[in-house]
CSV table of C-alpha atoms in Angstrom, one decimal:
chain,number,residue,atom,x,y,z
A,1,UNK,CA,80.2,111.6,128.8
A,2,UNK,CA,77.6,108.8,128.0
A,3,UNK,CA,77.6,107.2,124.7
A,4,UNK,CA,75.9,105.3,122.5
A,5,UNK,CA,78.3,104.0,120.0
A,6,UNK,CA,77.0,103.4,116.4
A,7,UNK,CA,79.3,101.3,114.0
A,8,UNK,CA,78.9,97.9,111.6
A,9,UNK,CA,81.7,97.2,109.6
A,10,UNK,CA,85.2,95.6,110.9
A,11,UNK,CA,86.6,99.7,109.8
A,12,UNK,CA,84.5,101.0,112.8
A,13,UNK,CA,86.3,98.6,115.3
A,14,UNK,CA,89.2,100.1,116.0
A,15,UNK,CA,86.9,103.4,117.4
A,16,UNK,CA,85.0,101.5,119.1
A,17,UNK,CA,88.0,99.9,121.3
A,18,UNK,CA,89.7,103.6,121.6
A,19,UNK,CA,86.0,104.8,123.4
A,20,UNK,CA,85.5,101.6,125.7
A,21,UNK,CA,89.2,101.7,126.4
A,22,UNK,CA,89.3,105.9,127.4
A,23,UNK,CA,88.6,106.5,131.2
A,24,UNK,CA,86.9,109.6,130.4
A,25,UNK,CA,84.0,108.2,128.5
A,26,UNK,CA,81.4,105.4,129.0
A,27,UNK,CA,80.0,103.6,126.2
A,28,UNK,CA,76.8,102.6,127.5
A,29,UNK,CA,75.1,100.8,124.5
A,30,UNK,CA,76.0,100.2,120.7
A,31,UNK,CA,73.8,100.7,117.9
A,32,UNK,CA,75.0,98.5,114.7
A,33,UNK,CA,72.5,97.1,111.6
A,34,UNK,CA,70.6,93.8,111.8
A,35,UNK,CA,72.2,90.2,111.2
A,36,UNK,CA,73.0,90.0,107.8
A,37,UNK,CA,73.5,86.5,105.9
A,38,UNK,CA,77.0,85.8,104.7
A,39,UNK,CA,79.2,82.9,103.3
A,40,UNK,CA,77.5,80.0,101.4
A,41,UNK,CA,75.1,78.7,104.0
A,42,UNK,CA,73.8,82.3,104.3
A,43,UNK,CA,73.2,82.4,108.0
A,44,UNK,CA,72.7,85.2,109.9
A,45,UNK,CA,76.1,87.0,111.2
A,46,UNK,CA,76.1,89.6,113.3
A,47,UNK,CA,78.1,92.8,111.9
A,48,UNK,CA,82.0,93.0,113.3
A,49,UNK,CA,81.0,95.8,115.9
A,50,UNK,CA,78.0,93.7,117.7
A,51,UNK,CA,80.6,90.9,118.0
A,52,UNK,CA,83.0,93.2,119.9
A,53,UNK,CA,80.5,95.0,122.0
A,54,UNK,CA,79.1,91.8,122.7
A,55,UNK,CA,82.7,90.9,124.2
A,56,UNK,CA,83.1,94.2,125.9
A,57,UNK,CA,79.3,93.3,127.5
A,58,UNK,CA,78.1,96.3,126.2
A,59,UNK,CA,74.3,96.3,125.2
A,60,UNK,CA,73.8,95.9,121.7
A,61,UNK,CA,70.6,97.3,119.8
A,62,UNK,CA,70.2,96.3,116.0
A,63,UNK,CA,66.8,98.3,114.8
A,64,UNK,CA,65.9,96.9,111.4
A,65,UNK,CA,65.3,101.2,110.9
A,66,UNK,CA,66.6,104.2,113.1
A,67,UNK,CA,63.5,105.5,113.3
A,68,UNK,CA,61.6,102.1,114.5
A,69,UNK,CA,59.7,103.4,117.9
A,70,UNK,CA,61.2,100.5,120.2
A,71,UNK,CA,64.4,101.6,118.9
A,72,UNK,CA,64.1,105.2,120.0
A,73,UNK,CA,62.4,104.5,123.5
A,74,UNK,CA,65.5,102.5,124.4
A,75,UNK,CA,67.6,105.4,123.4
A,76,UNK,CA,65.7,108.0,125.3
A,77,UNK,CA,66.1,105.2,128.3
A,78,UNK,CA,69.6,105.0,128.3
A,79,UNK,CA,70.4,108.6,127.9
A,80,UNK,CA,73.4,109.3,126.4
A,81,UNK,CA,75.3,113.0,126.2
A,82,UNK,CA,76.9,112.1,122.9
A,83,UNK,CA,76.4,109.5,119.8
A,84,UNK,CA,80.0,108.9,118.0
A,85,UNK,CA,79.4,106.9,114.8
A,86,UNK,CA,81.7,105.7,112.5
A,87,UNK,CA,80.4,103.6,108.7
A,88,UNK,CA,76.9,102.8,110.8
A,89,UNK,CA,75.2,102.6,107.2
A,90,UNK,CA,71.7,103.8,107.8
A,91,UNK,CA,70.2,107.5,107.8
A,92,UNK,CA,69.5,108.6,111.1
A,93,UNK,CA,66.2,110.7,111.5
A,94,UNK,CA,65.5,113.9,113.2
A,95,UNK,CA,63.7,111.6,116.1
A,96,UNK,CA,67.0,110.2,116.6
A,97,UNK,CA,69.7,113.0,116.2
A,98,UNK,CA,67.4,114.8,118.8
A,99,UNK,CA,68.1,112.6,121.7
A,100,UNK,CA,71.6,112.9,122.5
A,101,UNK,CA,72.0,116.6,124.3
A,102,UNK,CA,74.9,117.1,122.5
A,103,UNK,CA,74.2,115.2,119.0
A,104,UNK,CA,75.3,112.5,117.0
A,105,UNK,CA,79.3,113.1,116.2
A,106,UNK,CA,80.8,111.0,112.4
A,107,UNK,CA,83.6,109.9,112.0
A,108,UNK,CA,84.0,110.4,108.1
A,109,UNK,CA,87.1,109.2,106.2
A,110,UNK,CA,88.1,111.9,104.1
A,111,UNK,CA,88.8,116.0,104.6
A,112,UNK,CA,85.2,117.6,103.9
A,113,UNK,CA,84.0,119.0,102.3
A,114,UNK,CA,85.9,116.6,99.9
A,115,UNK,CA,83.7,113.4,99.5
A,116,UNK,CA,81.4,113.6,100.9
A,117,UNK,CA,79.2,110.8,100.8
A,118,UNK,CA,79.4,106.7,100.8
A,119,UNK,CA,82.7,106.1,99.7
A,120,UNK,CA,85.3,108.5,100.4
A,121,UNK,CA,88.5,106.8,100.1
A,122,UNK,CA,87.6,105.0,97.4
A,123,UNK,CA,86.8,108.1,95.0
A,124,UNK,CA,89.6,109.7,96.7
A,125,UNK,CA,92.0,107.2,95.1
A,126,UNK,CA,90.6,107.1,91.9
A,127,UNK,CA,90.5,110.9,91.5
A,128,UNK,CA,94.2,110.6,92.3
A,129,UNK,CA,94.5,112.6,95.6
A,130,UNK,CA,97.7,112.5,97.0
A,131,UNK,CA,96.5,113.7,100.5
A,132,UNK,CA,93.0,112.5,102.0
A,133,UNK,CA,92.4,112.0,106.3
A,134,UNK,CA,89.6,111.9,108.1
A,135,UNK,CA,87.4,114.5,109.7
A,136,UNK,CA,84.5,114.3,112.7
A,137,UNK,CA,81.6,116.2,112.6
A,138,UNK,CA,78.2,117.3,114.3
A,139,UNK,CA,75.5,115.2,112.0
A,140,UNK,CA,72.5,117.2,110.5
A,141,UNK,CA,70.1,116.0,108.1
A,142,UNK,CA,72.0,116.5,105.0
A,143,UNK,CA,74.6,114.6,103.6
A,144,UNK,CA,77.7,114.7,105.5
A,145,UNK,CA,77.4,118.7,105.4
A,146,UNK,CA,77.5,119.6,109.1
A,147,UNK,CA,79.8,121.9,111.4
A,148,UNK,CA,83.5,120.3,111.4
A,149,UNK,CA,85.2,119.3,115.2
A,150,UNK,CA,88.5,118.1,113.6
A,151,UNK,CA,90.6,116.5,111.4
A,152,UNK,CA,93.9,114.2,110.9
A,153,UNK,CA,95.3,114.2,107.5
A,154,UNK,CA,97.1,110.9,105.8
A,155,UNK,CA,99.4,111.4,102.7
A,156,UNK,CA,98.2,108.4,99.9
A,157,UNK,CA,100.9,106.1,99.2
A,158,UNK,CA,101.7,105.4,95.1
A,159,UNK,CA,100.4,101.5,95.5
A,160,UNK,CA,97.6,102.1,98.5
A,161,UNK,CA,94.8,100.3,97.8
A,162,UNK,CA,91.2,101.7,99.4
A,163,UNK,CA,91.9,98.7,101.9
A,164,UNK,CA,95.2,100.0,103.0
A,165,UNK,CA,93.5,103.4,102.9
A,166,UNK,CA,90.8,102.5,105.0
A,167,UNK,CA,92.8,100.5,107.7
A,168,UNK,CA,95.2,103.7,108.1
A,169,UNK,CA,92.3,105.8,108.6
A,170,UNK,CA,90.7,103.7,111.3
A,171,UNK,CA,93.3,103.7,113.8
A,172,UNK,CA,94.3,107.1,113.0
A,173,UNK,CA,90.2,108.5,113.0
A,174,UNK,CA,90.3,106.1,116.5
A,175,UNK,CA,92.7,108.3,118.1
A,176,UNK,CA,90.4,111.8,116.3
A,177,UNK,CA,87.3,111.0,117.6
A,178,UNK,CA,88.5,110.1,121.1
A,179,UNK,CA,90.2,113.4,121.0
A,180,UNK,CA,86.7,114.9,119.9
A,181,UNK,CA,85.1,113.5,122.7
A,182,UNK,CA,87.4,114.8,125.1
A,183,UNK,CA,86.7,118.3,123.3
A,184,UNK,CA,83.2,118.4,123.3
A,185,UNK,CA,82.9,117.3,127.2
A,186,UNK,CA,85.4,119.9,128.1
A,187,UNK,CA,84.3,122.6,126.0
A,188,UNK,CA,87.7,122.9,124.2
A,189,UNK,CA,86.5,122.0,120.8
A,190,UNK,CA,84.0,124.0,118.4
A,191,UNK,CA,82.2,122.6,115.2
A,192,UNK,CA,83.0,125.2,112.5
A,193,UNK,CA,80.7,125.4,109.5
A,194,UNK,CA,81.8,123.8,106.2
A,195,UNK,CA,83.3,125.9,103.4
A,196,UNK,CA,80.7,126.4,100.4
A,197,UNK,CA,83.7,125.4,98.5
A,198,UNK,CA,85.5,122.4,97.9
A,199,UNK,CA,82.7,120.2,98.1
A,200,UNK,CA,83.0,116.6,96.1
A,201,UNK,CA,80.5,113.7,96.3
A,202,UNK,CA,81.5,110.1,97.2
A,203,UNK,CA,78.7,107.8,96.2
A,204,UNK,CA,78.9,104.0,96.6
A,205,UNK,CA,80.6,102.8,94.0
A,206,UNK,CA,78.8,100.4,91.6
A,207,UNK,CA,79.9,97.7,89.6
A,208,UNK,CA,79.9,99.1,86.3
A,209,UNK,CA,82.6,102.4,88.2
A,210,UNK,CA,84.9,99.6,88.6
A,211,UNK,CA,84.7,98.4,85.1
A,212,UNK,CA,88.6,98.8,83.2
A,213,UNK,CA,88.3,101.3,80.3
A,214,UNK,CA,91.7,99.8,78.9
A,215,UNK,CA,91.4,103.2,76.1
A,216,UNK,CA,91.9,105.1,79.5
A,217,UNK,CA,96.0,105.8,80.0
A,218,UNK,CA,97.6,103.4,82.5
A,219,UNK,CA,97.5,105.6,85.7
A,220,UNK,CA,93.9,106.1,85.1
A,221,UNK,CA,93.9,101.8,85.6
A,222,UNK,CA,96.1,101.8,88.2
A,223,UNK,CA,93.7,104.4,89.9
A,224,UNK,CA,90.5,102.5,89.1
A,225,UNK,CA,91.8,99.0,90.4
A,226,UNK,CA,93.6,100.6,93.5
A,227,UNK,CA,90.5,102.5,94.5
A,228,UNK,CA,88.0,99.5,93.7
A,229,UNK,CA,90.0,96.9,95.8
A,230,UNK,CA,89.2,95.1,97.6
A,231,UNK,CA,85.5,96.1,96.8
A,232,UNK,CA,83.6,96.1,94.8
A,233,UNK,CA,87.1,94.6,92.4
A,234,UNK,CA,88.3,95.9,89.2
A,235,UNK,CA,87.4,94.0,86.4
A,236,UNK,CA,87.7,93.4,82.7
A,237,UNK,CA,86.3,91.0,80.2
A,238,UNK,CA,88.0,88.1,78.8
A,239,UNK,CA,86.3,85.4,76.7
A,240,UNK,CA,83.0,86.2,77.5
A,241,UNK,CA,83.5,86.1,81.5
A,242,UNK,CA,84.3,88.4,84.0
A,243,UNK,CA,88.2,88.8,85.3
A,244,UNK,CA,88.8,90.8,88.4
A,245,UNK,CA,92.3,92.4,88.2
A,246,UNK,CA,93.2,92.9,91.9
A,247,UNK,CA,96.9,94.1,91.4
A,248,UNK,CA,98.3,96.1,88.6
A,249,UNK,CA,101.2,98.4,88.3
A,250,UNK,CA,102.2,100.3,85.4
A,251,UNK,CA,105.1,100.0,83.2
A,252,UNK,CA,106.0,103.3,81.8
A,253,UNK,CA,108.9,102.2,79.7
A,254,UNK,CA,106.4,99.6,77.5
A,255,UNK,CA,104.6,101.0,75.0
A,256,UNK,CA,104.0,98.5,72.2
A,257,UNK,CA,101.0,97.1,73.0
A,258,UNK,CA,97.3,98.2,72.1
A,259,UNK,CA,94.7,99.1,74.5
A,260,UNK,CA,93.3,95.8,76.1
A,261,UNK,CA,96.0,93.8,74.2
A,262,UNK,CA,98.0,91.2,75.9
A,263,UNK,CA,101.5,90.1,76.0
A,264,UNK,CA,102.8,86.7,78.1
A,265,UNK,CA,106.5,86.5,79.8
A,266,UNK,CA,108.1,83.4,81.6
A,267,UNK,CA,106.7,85.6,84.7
A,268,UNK,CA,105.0,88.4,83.7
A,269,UNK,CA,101.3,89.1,82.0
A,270,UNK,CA,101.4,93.1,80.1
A,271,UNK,CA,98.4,94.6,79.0
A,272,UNK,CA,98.0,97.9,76.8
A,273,UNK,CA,96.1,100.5,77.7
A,274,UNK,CA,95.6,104.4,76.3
A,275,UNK,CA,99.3,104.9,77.2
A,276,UNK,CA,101.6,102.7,78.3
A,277,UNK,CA,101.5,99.2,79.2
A,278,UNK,CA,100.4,97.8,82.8
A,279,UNK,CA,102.0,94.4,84.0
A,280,UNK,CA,98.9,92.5,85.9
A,281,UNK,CA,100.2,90.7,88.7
A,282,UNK,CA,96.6,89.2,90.8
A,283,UNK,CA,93.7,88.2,88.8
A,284,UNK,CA,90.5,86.6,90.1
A,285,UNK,CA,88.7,84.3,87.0
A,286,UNK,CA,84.8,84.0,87.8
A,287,UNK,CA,84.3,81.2,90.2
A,288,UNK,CA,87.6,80.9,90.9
A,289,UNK,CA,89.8,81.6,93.5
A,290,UNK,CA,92.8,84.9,93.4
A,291,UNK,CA,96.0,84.0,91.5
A,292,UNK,CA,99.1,85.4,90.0
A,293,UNK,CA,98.3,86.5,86.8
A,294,UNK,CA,101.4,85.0,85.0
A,295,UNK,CA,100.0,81.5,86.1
A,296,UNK,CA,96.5,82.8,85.1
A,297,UNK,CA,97.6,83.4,81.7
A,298,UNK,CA,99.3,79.8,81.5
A,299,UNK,CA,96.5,77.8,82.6
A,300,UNK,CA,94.5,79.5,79.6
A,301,UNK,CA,96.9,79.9,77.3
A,302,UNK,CA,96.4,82.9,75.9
A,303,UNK,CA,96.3,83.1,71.6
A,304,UNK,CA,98.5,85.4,69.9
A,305,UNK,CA,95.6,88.8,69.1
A,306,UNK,CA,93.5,88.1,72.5
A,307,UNK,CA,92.8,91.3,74.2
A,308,UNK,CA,90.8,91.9,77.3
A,309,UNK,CA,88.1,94.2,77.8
């Protein structure tokens, strides 16, 4: 088939390279979201999938909207059978999911109709899931509900973060998709509907989700800063400034210490929570750059009574 690849982020790479790379398929364009400004000279910097297209010499077209007239003329010019997209970020209308002759085709990171929504993985950690996957799907116009082609499954490892999460997902969605592609040219696939059942919703998470209740019992913690890392970050309070907590792991065996309160080791930083204690082992102080915790809580020297949160 003929396709017209849509994709931004550095998660939607590895499907890319698994659709230029199959000889069955020919990815004729690539449809990403505008140059966005980034680091601290803010320039413009084109999204990770442009940059690879671009060194594939595939055609890339960045619409500032989906539904942008010059946009959709180029689409109906190039033709494609099929649009596979994976994280492109941006609502496509009905002017657009009516070009291809056989639709637009996701790529979404968990089992639907489980999350559904902006951020899958991450809810699925912080709900505590102990199996999540992928699934691809034929788009409609609401959220993430249509007919399901497939899915591949992926067991949720005790200290994944949403990052390791994500990266699994990629190159094991790369390989779905492909296979999608293959089964929608050949006729060997069907969409079946979604279950009415089962359905979750995965909105973006903000920055007050990834706030640390430290009332909340320690796997609840360990949840919220595995499934907000590396974004948006956990975080806390201490002094008066924001502290991201980018690795925690809970210490079931210490129980002495109140919610939010903290305790200081030759190598170790323990903080209480609703249950048991967590030991923090990466924090983030505003401004500053990631460090161990233990050399965190030197540098400020912690008083005897401080407590986060």
């Amino acid at each position: 088939m003929k396709l017209v690849f849509a994709g931004t982020p550095e998660v939607a790479v590895p499907a890319l390279d698994a659709l230029i790379a199959s000889d069955r398929h020919e990815v004729a364009a690539v449809v990403t979201r505008p140059d966005a400004p980034a680091g601290r000279g803010r320039r413009l910097i084109a999204s990770p999938v442009a940059e690879r297209a671009e060194e594939a010499g595939i055609e890339v077209l960045k619409p500032a909207k989906p539904r942008d007239e010059e946009f959709l003329a180029r689409l109906r010019e190039i033709g494609p059978d099929c649009c596979p997209v994976v994280a492109y970020g941006a609502l496509l209308p009905k002017t657009a999911l009516d070009v291809p002759a056989r639709g637009w085709v996701n790529l979404h990171f968990s089992l639907l109709p489980a999350w559904r929504g902006a951020a899958p993985v991450q809810h699925s950690i912080m709900a505590g899931d102990e199996i999540t996957g992928a699934s691809t799907f034929l788009i409609e116009e609401g959220l993430d509900s249509g007919p399901v082609y497939g899915t591949v499954t992926e067991a949720v490892r005790p200290t994944d973060t949403s990052g390791d999460m994500l990266t699994r997902l990629a190159f094991a969605g790369a390989g779905l998709l492909v296979a999608t592609m293959d089964g929608i040219e050949d006729g060997s696939v069907q969409a079946v509907p979604q279950p009415a059942d089962g359905v979750s919703l995965a909105p973006k998470i903000t920055v007050e989700d990834a706030r640390i209740d430290w009332a909340a019992p320690a796997l609840r913690v360990d949840r919220v800063v595995r499934g907000c890392t590396p974004a948006p970050g956990a975080w806390t309070e201490f002094r008066g400034e924001r502290l991201k907590v980018r690795s925690a792991v809970p210490v079931p065996d210490r129980t002495d210490l109140a919610p939010g309160e903290l305790a200081v080791g030759k190598k170790n930083l323990y903080v209480g929570t609703g249950s048991y204690a967590v030991e923090l082992l990466w924090v983030q102080a505003q401004g500053k750059k990631p460090m161990a915790a233990a050399d965190w809580a030197r540098g400020v020297r912690i008083a005897a009574g401080e407590r986060l949160g």
